[in-house]
PDB file of C-alpha atoms in Angstrom:
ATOM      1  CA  UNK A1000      20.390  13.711   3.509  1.00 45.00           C
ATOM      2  CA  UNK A1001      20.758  15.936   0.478  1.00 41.00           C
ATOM      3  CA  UNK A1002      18.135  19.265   0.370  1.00 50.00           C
ATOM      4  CA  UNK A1003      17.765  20.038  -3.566  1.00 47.00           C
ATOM      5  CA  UNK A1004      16.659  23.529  -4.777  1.00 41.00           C
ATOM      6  CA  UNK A1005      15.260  25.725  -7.684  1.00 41.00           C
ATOM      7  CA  UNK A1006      15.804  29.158  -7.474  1.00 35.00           C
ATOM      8  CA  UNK A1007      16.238  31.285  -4.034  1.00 29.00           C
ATOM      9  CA  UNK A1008      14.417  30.988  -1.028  1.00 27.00           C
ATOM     10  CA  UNK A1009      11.743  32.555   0.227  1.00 31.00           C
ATOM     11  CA  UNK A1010      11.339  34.196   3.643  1.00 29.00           C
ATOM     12  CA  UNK A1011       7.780  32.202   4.011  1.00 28.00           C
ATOM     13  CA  UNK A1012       5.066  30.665   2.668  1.00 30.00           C
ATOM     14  CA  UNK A1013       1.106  29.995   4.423  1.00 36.00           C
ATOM     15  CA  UNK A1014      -0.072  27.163   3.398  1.00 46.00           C
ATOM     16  CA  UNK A1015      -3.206  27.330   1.245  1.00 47.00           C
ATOM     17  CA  UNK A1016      -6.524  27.128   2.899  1.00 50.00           C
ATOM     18  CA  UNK A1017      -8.590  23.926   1.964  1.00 48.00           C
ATOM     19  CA  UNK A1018     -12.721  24.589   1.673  1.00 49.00           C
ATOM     20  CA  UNK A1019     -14.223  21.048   2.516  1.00 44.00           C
ATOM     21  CA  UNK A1020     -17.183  20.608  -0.328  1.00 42.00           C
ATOM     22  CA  UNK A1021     -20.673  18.940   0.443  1.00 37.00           C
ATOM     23  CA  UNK A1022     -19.154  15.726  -1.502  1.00 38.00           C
ATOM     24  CA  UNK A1023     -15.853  15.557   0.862  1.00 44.00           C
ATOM     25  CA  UNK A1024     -13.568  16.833  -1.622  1.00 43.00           C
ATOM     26  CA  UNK A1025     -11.599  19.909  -1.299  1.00 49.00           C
ATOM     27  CA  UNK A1026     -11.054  23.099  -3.368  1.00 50.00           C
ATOM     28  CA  UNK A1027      -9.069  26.187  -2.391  1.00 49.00           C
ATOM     29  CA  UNK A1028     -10.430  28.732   0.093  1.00 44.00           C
ATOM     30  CA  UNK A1029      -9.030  31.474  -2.016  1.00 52.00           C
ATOM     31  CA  UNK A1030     -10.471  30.166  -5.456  1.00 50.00           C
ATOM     32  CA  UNK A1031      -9.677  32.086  -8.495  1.00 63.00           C
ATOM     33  CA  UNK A1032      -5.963  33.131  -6.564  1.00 81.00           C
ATOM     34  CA  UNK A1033      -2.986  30.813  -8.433  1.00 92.00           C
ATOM     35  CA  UNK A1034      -0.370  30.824  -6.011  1.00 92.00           C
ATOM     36  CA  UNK A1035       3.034  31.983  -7.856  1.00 93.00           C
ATOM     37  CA  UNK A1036       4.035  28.456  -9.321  1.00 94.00           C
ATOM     38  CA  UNK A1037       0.661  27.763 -10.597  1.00 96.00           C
ATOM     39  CA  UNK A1038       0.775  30.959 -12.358  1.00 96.00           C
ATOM     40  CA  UNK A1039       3.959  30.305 -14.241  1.00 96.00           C
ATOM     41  CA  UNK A1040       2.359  26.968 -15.476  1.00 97.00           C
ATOM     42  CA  UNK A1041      -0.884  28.163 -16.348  1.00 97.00           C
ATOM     43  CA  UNK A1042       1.287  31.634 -18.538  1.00 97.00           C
ATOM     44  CA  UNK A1043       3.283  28.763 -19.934  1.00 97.00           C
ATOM     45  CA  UNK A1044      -0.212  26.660 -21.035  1.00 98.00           C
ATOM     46  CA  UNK A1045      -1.592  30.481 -22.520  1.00 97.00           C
ATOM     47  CA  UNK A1046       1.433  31.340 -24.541  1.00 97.00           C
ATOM     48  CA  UNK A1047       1.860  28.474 -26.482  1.00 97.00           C
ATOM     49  CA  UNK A1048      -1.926  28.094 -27.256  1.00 97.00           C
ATOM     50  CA  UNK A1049      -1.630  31.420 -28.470  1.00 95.00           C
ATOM     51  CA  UNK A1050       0.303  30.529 -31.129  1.00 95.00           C
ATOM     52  CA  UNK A1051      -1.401  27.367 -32.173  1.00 94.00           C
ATOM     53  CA  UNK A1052      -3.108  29.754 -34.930  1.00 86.00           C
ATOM     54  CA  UNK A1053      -6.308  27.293 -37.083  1.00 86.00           C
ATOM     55  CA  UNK A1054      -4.810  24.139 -36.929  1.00 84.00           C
ATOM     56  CA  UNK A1055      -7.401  22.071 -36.444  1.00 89.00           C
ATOM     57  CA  UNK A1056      -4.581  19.249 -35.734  1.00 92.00           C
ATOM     58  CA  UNK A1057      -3.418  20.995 -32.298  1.00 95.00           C
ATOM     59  CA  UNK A1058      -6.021  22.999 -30.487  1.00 96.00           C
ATOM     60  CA  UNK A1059      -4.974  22.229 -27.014  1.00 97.00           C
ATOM     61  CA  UNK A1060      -2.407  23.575 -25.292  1.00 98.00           C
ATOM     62  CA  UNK A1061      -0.694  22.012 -21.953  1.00 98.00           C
ATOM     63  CA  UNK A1062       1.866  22.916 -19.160  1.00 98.00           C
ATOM     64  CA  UNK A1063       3.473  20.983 -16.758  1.00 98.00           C
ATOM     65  CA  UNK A1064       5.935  21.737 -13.415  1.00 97.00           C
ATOM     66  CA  UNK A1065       7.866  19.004 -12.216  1.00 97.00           C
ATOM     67  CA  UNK A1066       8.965  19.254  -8.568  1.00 96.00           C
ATOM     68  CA  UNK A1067      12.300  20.991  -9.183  1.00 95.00           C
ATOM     69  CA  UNK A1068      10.346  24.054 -10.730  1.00 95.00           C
ATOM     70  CA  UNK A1069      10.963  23.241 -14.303  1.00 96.00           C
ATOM     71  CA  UNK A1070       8.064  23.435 -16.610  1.00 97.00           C
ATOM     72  CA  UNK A1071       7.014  21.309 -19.662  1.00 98.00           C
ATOM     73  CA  UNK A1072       4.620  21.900 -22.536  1.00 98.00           C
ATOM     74  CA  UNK A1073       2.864  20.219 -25.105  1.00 97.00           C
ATOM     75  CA  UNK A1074       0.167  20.148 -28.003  1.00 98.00           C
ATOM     76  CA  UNK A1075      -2.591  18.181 -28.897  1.00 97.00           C
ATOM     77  CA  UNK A1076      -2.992  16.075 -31.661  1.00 96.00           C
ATOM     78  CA  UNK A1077      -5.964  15.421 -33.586  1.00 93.00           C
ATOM     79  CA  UNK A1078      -6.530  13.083 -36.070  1.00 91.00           C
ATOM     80  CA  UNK A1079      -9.767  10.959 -36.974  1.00 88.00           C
ATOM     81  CA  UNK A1080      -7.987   7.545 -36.165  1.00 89.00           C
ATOM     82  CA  UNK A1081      -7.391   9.664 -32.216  1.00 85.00           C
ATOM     83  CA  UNK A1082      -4.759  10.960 -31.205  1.00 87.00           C
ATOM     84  CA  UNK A1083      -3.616  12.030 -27.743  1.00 95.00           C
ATOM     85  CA  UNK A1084      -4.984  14.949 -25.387  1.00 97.00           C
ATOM     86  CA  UNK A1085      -2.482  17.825 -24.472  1.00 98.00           C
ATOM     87  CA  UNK A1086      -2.044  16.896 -21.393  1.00 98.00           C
ATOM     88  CA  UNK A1087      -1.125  13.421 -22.583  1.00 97.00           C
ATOM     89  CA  UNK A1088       1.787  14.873 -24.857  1.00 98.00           C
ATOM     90  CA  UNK A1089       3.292  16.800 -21.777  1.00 98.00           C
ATOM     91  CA  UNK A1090       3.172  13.684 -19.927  1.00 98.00           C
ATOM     92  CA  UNK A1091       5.818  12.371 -22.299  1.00 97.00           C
ATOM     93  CA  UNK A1092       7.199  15.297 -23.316  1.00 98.00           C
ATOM     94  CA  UNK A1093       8.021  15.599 -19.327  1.00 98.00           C
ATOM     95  CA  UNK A1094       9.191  11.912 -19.138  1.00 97.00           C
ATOM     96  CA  UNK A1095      11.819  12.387 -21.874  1.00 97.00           C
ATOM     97  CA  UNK A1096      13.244  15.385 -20.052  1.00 97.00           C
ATOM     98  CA  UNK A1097      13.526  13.020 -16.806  1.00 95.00           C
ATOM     99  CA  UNK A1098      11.172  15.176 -14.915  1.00 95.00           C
ATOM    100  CA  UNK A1099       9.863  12.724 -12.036  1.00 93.00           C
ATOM    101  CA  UNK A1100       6.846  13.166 -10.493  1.00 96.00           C
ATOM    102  CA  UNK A1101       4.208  16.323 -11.582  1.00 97.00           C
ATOM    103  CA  UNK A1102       3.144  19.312  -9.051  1.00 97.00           C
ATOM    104  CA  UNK A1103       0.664  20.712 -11.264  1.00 97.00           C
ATOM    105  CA  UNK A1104      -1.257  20.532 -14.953  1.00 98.00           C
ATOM    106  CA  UNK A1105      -3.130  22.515 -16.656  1.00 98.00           C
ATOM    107  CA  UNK A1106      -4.776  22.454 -20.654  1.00 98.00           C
ATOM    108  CA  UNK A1107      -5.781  25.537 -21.933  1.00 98.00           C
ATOM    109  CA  UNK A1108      -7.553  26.110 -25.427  1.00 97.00           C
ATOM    110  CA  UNK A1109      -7.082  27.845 -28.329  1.00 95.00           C
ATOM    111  CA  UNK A1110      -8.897  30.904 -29.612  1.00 93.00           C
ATOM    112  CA  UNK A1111      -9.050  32.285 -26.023  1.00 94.00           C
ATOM    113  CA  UNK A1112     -11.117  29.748 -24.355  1.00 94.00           C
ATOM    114  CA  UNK A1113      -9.410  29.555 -21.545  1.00 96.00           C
ATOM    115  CA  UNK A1114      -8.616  26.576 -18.676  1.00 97.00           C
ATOM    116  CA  UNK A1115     -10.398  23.477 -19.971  1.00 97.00           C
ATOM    117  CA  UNK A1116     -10.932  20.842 -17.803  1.00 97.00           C
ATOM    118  CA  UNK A1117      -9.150  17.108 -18.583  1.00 97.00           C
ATOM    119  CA  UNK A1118     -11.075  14.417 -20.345  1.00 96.00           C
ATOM    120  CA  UNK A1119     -11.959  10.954 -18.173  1.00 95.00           C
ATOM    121  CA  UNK A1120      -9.581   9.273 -19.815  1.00 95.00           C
ATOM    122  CA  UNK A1121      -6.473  11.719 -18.717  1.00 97.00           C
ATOM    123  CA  UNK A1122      -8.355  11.879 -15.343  1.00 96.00           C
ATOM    124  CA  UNK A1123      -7.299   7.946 -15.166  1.00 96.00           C
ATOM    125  CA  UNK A1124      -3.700   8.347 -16.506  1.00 96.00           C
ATOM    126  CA  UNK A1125      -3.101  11.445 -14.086  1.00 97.00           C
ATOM    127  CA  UNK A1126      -4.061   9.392 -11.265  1.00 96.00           C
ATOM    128  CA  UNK A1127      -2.386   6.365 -12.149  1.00 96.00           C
ATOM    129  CA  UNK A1128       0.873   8.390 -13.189  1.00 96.00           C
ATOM    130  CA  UNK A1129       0.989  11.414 -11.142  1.00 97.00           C
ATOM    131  CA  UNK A1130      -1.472  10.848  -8.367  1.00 95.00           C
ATOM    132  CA  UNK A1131      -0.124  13.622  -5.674  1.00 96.00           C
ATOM    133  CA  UNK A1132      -0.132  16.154  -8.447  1.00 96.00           C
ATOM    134  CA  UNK A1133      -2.490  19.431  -8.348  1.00 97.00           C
ATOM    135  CA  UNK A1134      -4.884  20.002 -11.636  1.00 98.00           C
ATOM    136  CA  UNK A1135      -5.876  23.875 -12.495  1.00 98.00           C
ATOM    137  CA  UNK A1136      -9.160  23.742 -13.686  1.00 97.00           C
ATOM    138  CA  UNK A1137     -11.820  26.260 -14.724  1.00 96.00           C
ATOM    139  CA  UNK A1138     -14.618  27.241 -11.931  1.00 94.00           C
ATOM    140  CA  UNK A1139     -16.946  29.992 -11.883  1.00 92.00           C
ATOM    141  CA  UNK A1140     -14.564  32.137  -9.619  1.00 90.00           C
ATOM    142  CA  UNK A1141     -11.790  31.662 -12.184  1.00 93.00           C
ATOM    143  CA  UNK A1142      -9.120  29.284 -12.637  1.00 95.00           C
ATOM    144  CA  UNK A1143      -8.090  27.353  -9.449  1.00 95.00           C
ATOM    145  CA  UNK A1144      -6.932  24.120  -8.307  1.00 95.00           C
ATOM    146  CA  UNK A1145      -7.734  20.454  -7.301  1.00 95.00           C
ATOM    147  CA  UNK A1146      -6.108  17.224  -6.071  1.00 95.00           C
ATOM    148  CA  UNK A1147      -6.597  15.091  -9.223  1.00 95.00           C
ATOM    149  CA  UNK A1148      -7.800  12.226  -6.880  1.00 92.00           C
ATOM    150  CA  UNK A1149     -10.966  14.737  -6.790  1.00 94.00           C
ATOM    151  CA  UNK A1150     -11.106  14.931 -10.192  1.00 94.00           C
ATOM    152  CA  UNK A1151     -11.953  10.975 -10.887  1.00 91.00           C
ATOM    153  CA  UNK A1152     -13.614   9.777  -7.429  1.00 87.00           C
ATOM    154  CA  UNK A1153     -13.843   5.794  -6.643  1.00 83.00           C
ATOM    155  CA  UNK A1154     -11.545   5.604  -9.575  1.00 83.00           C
ATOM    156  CA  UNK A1155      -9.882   2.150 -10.314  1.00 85.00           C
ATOM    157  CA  UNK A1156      -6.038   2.344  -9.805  1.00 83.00           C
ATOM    158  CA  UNK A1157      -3.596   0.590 -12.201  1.00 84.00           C
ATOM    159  CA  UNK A1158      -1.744  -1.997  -9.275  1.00 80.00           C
ATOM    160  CA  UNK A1159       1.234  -2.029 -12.021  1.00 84.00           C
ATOM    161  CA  UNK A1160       1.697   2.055 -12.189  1.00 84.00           C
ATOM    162  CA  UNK A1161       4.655   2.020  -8.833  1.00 88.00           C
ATOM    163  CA  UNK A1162       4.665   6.246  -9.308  1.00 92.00           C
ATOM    164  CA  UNK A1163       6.777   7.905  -7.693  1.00 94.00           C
ATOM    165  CA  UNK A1164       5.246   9.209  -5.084  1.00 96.00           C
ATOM    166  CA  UNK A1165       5.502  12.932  -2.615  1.00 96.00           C
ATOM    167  CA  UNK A1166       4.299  15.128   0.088  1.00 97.00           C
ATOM    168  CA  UNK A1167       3.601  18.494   0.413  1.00 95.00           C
ATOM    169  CA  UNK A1168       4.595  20.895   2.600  1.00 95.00           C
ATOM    170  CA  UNK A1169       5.304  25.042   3.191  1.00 92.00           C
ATOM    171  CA  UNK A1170       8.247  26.650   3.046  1.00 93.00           C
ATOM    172  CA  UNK A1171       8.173  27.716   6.619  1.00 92.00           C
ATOM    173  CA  UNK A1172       8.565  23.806   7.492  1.00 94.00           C
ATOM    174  CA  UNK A1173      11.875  22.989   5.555  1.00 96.00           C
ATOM    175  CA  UNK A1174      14.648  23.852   8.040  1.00 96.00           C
ATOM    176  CA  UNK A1175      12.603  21.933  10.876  1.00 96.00           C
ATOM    177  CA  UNK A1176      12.335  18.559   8.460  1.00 97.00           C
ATOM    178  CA  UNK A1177      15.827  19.017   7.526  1.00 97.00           C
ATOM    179  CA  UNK A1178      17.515  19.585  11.061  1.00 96.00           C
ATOM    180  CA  UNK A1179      15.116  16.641  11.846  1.00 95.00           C
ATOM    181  CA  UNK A1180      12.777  18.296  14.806  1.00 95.00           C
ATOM    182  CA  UNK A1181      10.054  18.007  12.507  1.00 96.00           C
ATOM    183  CA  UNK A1182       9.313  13.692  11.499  1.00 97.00           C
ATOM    184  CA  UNK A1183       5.035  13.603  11.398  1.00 97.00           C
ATOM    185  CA  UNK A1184       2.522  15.477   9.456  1.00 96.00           C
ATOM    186  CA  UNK A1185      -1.365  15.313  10.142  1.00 96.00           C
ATOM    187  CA  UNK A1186      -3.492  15.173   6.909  1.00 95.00           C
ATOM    188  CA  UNK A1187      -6.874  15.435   6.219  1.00 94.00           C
ATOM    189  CA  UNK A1188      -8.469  13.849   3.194  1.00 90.00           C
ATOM    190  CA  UNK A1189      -4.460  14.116   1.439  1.00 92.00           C
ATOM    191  CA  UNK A1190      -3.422  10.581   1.594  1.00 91.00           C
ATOM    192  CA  UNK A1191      -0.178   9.783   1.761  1.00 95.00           C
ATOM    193  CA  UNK A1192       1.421   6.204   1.362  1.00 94.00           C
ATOM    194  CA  UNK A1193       4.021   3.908   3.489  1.00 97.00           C
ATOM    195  CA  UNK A1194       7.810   4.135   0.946  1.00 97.00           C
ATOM    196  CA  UNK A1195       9.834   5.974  -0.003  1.00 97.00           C
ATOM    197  CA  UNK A1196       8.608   9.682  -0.961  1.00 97.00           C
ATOM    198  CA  UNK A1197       9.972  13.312  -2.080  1.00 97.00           C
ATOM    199  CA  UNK A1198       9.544  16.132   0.948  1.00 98.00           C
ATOM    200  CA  UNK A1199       8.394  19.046  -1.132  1.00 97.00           C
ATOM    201  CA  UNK A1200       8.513  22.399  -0.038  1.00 96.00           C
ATOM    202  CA  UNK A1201       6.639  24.650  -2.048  1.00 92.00           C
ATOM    203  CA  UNK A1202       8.247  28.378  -2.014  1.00 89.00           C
ATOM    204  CA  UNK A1203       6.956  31.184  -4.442  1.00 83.00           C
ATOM    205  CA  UNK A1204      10.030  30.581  -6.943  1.00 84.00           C
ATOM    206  CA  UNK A1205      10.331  26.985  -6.977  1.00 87.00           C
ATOM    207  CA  UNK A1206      10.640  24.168  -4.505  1.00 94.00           C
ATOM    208  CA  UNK A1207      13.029  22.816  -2.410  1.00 96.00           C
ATOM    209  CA  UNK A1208      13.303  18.903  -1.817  1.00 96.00           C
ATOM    210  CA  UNK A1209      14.542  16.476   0.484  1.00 97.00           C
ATOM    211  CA  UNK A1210      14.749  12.531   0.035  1.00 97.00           C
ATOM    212  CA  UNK A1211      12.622  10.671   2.589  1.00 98.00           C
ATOM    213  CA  UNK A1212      10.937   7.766   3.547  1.00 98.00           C
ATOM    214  CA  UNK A1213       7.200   7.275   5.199  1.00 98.00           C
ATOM    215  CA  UNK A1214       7.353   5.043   7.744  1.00 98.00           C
ATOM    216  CA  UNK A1215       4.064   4.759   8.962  1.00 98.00           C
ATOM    217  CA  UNK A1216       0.383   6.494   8.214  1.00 98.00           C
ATOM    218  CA  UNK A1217      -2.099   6.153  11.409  1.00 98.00           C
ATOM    219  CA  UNK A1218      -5.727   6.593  11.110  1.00 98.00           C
ATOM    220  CA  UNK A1219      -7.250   8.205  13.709  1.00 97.00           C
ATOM    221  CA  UNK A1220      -9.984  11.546  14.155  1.00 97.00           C
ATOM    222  CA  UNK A1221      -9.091  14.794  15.053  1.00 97.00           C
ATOM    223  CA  UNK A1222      -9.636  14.521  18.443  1.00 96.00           C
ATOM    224  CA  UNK A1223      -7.223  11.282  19.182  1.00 97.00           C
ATOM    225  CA  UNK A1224      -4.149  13.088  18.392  1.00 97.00           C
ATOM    226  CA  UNK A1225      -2.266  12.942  20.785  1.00 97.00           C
ATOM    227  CA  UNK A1226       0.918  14.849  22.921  1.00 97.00           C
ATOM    228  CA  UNK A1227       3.218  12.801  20.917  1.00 97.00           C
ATOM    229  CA  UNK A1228       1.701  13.421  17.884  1.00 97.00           C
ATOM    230  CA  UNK A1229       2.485  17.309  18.582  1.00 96.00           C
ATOM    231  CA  UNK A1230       5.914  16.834  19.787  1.00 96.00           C
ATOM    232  CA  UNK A1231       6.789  15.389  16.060  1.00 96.00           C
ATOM    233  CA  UNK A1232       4.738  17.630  14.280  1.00 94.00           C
ATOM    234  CA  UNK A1233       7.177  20.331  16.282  1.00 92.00           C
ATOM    235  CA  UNK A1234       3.869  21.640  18.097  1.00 94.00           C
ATOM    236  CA  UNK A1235       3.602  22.313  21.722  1.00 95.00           C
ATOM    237  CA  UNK A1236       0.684  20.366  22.438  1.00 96.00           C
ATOM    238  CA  UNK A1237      -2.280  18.269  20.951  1.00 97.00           C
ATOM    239  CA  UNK A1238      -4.922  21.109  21.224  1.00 96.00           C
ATOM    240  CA  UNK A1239      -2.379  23.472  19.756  1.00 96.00           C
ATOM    241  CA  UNK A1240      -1.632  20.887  16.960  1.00 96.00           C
ATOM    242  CA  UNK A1241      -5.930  20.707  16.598  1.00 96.00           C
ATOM    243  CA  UNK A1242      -5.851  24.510  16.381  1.00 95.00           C
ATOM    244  CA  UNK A1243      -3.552  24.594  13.520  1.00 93.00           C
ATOM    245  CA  UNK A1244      -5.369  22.332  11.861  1.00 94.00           C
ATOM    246  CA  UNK A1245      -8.478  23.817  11.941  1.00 93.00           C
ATOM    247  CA  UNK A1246      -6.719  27.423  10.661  1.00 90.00           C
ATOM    248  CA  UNK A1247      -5.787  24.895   7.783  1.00 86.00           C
ATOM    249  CA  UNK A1248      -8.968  23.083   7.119  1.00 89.00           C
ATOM    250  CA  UNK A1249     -11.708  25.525   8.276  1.00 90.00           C
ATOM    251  CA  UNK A1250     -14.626  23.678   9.284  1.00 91.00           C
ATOM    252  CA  UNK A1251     -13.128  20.087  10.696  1.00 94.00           C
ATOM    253  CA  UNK A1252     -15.128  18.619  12.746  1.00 95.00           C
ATOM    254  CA  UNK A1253     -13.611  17.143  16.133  1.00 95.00           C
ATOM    255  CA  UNK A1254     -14.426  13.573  15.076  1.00 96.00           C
ATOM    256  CA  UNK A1255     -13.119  14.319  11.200  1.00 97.00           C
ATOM    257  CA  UNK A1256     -10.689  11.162  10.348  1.00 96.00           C
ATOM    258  CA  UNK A1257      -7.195  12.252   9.693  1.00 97.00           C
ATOM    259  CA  UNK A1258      -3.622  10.280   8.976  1.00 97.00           C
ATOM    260  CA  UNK A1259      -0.780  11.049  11.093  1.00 97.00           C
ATOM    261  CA  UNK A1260       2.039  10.475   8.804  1.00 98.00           C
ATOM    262  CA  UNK A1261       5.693   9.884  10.106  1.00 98.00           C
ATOM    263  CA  UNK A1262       8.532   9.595   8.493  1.00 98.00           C
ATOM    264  CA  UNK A1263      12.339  10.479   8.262  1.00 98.00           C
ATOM    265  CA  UNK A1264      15.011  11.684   5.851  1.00 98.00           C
ATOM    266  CA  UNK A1265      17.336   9.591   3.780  1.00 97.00           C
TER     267      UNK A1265
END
């Protein structure tokens, strides 16, 4: 087991709040509020679309952060036979640099118009490419951010894309997952699949990662979790374990489905 890391430590890290919409998708509780590493990506998206001057060829500007904190960018290009979106060109441009999977996108506009939102068509290729990454997108309360699964719902998925796929967690859970007391993870409306899978611990300079594999995902609703369920998650019982969760996802009801995720460290 081999912990990677960009940057130093921090001493902790809440997790973000998750708002449950009408629809069943999620947005941020604190909406409009970039957490640090979102903020780097979305400065790196403004400065270089500040400097795309009146080309009419490259209007777009993108960012991207792979999971070991670095960030890649990218420009539109326009032409009347098409041409690819932004976020498109930092796809690639993130491939050639051997980034692995995406933690967050964003496309901002030229002239000072701010976060746009992606097109259907890099909805799909996010999905099928990238699906666990975060999009920043504009909303009325500023920019903020959503699982790109929410972004394209009932979409088809390419059975040919095999991403590479990983899971989220704070920084206040790394040294439990790495000394191994830590081995489930109870998610609401996050899925998660059954291979192998980064552990990615988001801290406000970077993240931290560990090499794991998820060994099983369990269906069940918030109020079938279970003693055993708690003792992996590292909590001291199953109503403490519900309590947490409800501090997490304000509003779950006690028959809400959830996945208990297990898995261990390779």
């Amino acid at each position: 087991m081999v912990a990677e890391q960009v940057g130093t430590r921090a001493d902790s890290l809440d997790e973000p709040v998750w708002d449950l919409r009408p629809d069943g998708s999620t947005v941020r509780h604190d909406a409009g509020v970039l957490p640090a590493n979102e903020r780097r990506v979305l400065d790196a998206a403004l400065t270089l679309a500040a400097t795309l001057g009146d080309h009419p060829e490259h209007s777009v500007a993108a960012a991207a952060m792979d999971t070991t904190g670095r960030i890649h960018t990218g420009v539109n290009v326009f032409h009347f036979t098409g041409g690819p979106c932004a976020e498109l060109v930092v796809l690639g441009a993130a491939a050639a640099a051997g980034a692995g999977p995406l933690a967050t996108v964003v496309a901002v506009g030229d002239g000072g118009r701010g976060v746009l939102a992606p097109c259907g068509r890099c909805r799909q290729v996010l999905l099928d490419l990238h699906p666990d990454c975060l999009v920043i997108v504009p909303t009325g309360s500023g920019p903020d951010l959503m699982p790109v699964r929410d972004l394209l719902p009932g979409a088809f998925r390419h059975p040919d894309a095999a991403p590479e796929r990983f899971v989220r967690f704070a920084s206040r859970y790394f040294d439990a997952v790495a000394a191994g007391r830590k081995t489930a993870t109870v998610r609401h409306r996050d899925p998660v699949e059954v291979g192998p899978a980064l552990l990615v611990f988001e801290d406000d300079d970077g993240y931290r990662r560990l090499h794991g594999v998820v060994d099983s995902v369990r269906p069940c609703r918030l109020d079938e979790i279970t003693d055993e369920d708690a003792r992996r998650e590292g909590a001291s019982s199953a109503d403490a374990l519900r309590a947490g969760l409800r501090g997490h996802y304000p509003g779950i009801a006690a028959d809400a489905p959830v996945d208990v995720v297990r898995f261990h460290l390779v």
